[in-house]
JSON list of C-alpha atoms in Angstrom, two decimals:
[
{"chain": "A", "resi": 12, "resn": "UNK", "atom": "CA", "xyz": [38.08, -128.25, -117.90]},
{"chain": "A", "resi": 13, "resn": "UNK", "atom": "CA", "xyz": [34.32, -128.30, -118.36]},
{"chain": "A", "resi": 14, "resn": "UNK", "atom": "CA", "xyz": [31.94, -128.12, -115.42]},
{"chain": "A", "resi": 15, "resn": "UNK", "atom": "CA", "xyz": [29.89, -131.13, -116.50]},
{"chain": "A", "resi": 16, "resn": "UNK", "atom": "CA", "xyz": [32.81, -133.60, -116.66]},
{"chain": "A", "resi": 17, "resn": "UNK", "atom": "CA", "xyz": [32.05, -136.76, -114.68]},
{"chain": "A", "resi": 18, "resn": "UNK", "atom": "CA", "xyz": [33.96, -139.95, -113.99]},
{"chain": "A", "resi": 19, "resn": "UNK", "atom": "CA", "xyz": [32.38, -142.96, -115.69]},
{"chain": "A", "resi": 20, "resn": "UNK", "atom": "CA", "xyz": [32.34, -145.24, -112.65]},
{"chain": "A", "resi": 21, "resn": "UNK", "atom": "CA", "xyz": [30.56, -148.04, -114.51]},
{"chain": "A", "resi": 22, "resn": "UNK", "atom": "CA", "xyz": [33.36, -148.20, -117.08]},
{"chain": "A", "resi": 23, "resn": "UNK", "atom": "CA", "xyz": [36.08, -147.79, -114.43]},
{"chain": "A", "resi": 24, "resn": "UNK", "atom": "CA", "xyz": [34.58, -150.66, -112.39]},
{"chain": "A", "resi": 25, "resn": "UNK", "atom": "CA", "xyz": [34.19, -152.92, -115.44]},
{"chain": "A", "resi": 26, "resn": "UNK", "atom": "CA", "xyz": [37.84, -152.37, -116.38]},
{"chain": "A", "resi": 27, "resn": "UNK", "atom": "CA", "xyz": [39.05, -153.06, -112.82]},
{"chain": "A", "resi": 28, "resn": "UNK", "atom": "CA", "xyz": [36.96, -156.23, -112.50]},
{"chain": "A", "resi": 29, "resn": "UNK", "atom": "CA", "xyz": [37.91, -157.66, -115.90]},
{"chain": "A", "resi": 30, "resn": "UNK", "atom": "CA", "xyz": [41.58, -156.66, -116.14]},
{"chain": "A", "resi": 31, "resn": "UNK", "atom": "CA", "xyz": [42.68, -155.82, -112.59]},
{"chain": "A", "resi": 32, "resn": "UNK", "atom": "CA", "xyz": [43.84, -152.30, -113.39]},
{"chain": "A", "resi": 33, "resn": "UNK", "atom": "CA", "xyz": [43.31, -149.51, -115.88]},
{"chain": "A", "resi": 34, "resn": "UNK", "atom": "CA", "xyz": [46.82, -150.00, -117.29]},
{"chain": "A", "resi": 35, "resn": "UNK", "atom": "CA", "xyz": [46.25, -153.71, -117.92]},
{"chain": "A", "resi": 36, "resn": "UNK", "atom": "CA", "xyz": [42.86, -152.87, -119.40]},
{"chain": "A", "resi": 37, "resn": "UNK", "atom": "CA", "xyz": [44.38, -150.34, -121.76]},
{"chain": "A", "resi": 38, "resn": "UNK", "atom": "CA", "xyz": [46.89, -152.91, -122.98]},
{"chain": "A", "resi": 39, "resn": "UNK", "atom": "CA", "xyz": [44.23, -155.58, -123.54]},
{"chain": "A", "resi": 40, "resn": "UNK", "atom": "CA", "xyz": [41.88, -153.10, -125.22]},
{"chain": "A", "resi": 41, "resn": "UNK", "atom": "CA", "xyz": [44.75, -151.74, -127.34]},
{"chain": "A", "resi": 42, "resn": "UNK", "atom": "CA", "xyz": [44.06, -148.15, -126.26]},
{"chain": "A", "resi": 43, "resn": "UNK", "atom": "CA", "xyz": [46.84, -145.89, -125.03]},
{"chain": "A", "resi": 44, "resn": "UNK", "atom": "CA", "xyz": [46.55, -145.65, -121.22]},
{"chain": "A", "resi": 45, "resn": "UNK", "atom": "CA", "xyz": [46.34, -141.87, -121.19]},
{"chain": "A", "resi": 46, "resn": "UNK", "atom": "CA", "xyz": [43.53, -141.98, -123.79]},
{"chain": "A", "resi": 47, "resn": "UNK", "atom": "CA", "xyz": [41.63, -144.55, -121.72]},
{"chain": "A", "resi": 48, "resn": "UNK", "atom": "CA", "xyz": [42.12, -142.43, -118.61]},
{"chain": "A", "resi": 49, "resn": "UNK", "atom": "CA", "xyz": [40.70, -139.36, -120.39]},
{"chain": "A", "resi": 50, "resn": "UNK", "atom": "CA", "xyz": [37.70, -141.42, -121.51]},
{"chain": "A", "resi": 51, "resn": "UNK", "atom": "CA", "xyz": [37.09, -142.87, -118.02]},
{"chain": "A", "resi": 52, "resn": "UNK", "atom": "CA", "xyz": [37.35, -139.45, -116.38]},
{"chain": "A", "resi": 53, "resn": "UNK", "atom": "CA", "xyz": [35.02, -137.83, -118.90]},
{"chain": "A", "resi": 54, "resn": "UNK", "atom": "CA", "xyz": [37.59, -135.50, -120.47]},
{"chain": "A", "resi": 55, "resn": "UNK", "atom": "CA", "xyz": [37.40, -137.17, -123.88]},
{"chain": "A", "resi": 56, "resn": "UNK", "atom": "CA", "xyz": [34.68, -138.86, -125.91]},
{"chain": "A", "resi": 57, "resn": "UNK", "atom": "CA", "xyz": [35.81, -141.82, -128.00]},
{"chain": "A", "resi": 58, "resn": "UNK", "atom": "CA", "xyz": [34.85, -142.44, -131.60]},
{"chain": "A", "resi": 59, "resn": "UNK", "atom": "CA", "xyz": [32.44, -145.31, -132.28]},
{"chain": "A", "resi": 60, "resn": "UNK", "atom": "CA", "xyz": [35.30, -147.26, -133.89]},
{"chain": "A", "resi": 61, "resn": "UNK", "atom": "CA", "xyz": [37.41, -146.94, -130.72]},
{"chain": "A", "resi": 62, "resn": "UNK", "atom": "CA", "xyz": [34.52, -148.33, -128.64]},
{"chain": "A", "resi": 63, "resn": "UNK", "atom": "CA", "xyz": [34.17, -151.57, -130.61]},
{"chain": "A", "resi": 64, "resn": "UNK", "atom": "CA", "xyz": [36.74, -153.59, -128.64]},
{"chain": "A", "resi": 65, "resn": "UNK", "atom": "CA", "xyz": [35.76, -152.26, -125.17]},
{"chain": "A", "resi": 66, "resn": "UNK", "atom": "CA", "xyz": [32.12, -153.05, -125.92]},
{"chain": "A", "resi": 67, "resn": "UNK", "atom": "CA", "xyz": [33.05, -156.59, -126.95]},
{"chain": "A", "resi": 68, "resn": "UNK", "atom": "CA", "xyz": [35.33, -157.17, -123.91]},
{"chain": "A", "resi": 69, "resn": "UNK", "atom": "CA", "xyz": [33.34, -155.33, -121.22]},
{"chain": "A", "resi": 70, "resn": "UNK", "atom": "CA", "xyz": [29.77, -155.50, -122.47]},
{"chain": "A", "resi": 71, "resn": "UNK", "atom": "CA", "xyz": [27.43, -152.93, -123.89]},
{"chain": "A", "resi": 72, "resn": "UNK", "atom": "CA", "xyz": [26.28, -151.60, -120.50]},
{"chain": "A", "resi": 73, "resn": "UNK", "atom": "CA", "xyz": [29.81, -150.41, -119.60]},
{"chain": "A", "resi": 74, "resn": "UNK", "atom": "CA", "xyz": [30.12, -148.23, -122.70]},
{"chain": "A", "resi": 75, "resn": "UNK", "atom": "CA", "xyz": [26.51, -147.34, -123.58]},
{"chain": "A", "resi": 76, "resn": "UNK", "atom": "CA", "xyz": [26.60, -143.81, -122.12]},
{"chain": "A", "resi": 77, "resn": "UNK", "atom": "CA", "xyz": [29.79, -143.09, -124.08]},
{"chain": "A", "resi": 78, "resn": "UNK", "atom": "CA", "xyz": [28.02, -143.92, -127.33]},
{"chain": "A", "resi": 79, "resn": "UNK", "atom": "CA", "xyz": [25.26, -141.39, -126.66]},
{"chain": "A", "resi": 80, "resn": "UNK", "atom": "CA", "xyz": [27.59, -138.43, -127.17]},
{"chain": "A", "resi": 81, "resn": "UNK", "atom": "CA", "xyz": [30.16, -139.12, -129.85]},
{"chain": "A", "resi": 82, "resn": "UNK", "atom": "CA", "xyz": [31.64, -135.60, -130.06]},
{"chain": "A", "resi": 83, "resn": "UNK", "atom": "CA", "xyz": [34.80, -134.50, -128.25]},
{"chain": "A", "resi": 84, "resn": "UNK", "atom": "CA", "xyz": [34.34, -133.04, -124.77]},
{"chain": "A", "resi": 85, "resn": "UNK", "atom": "CA", "xyz": [37.09, -130.54, -125.55]}
]
């Protein structure tokens, strides 16, 4: 694991507020729950295509810092 890995609390909060839980959010966003968990916890960086639906559902501010670095964290 990298030293600079950080939980994306803004995204985590947006998912919880909109969908009630990360699992329900993953289902609605059509992202596998383990993939969404890796994104939220900073272990994985999603592709721009994968961010389209979360940006539409949760708003640009919840995913904007994910768009800044589009390479994989691993």
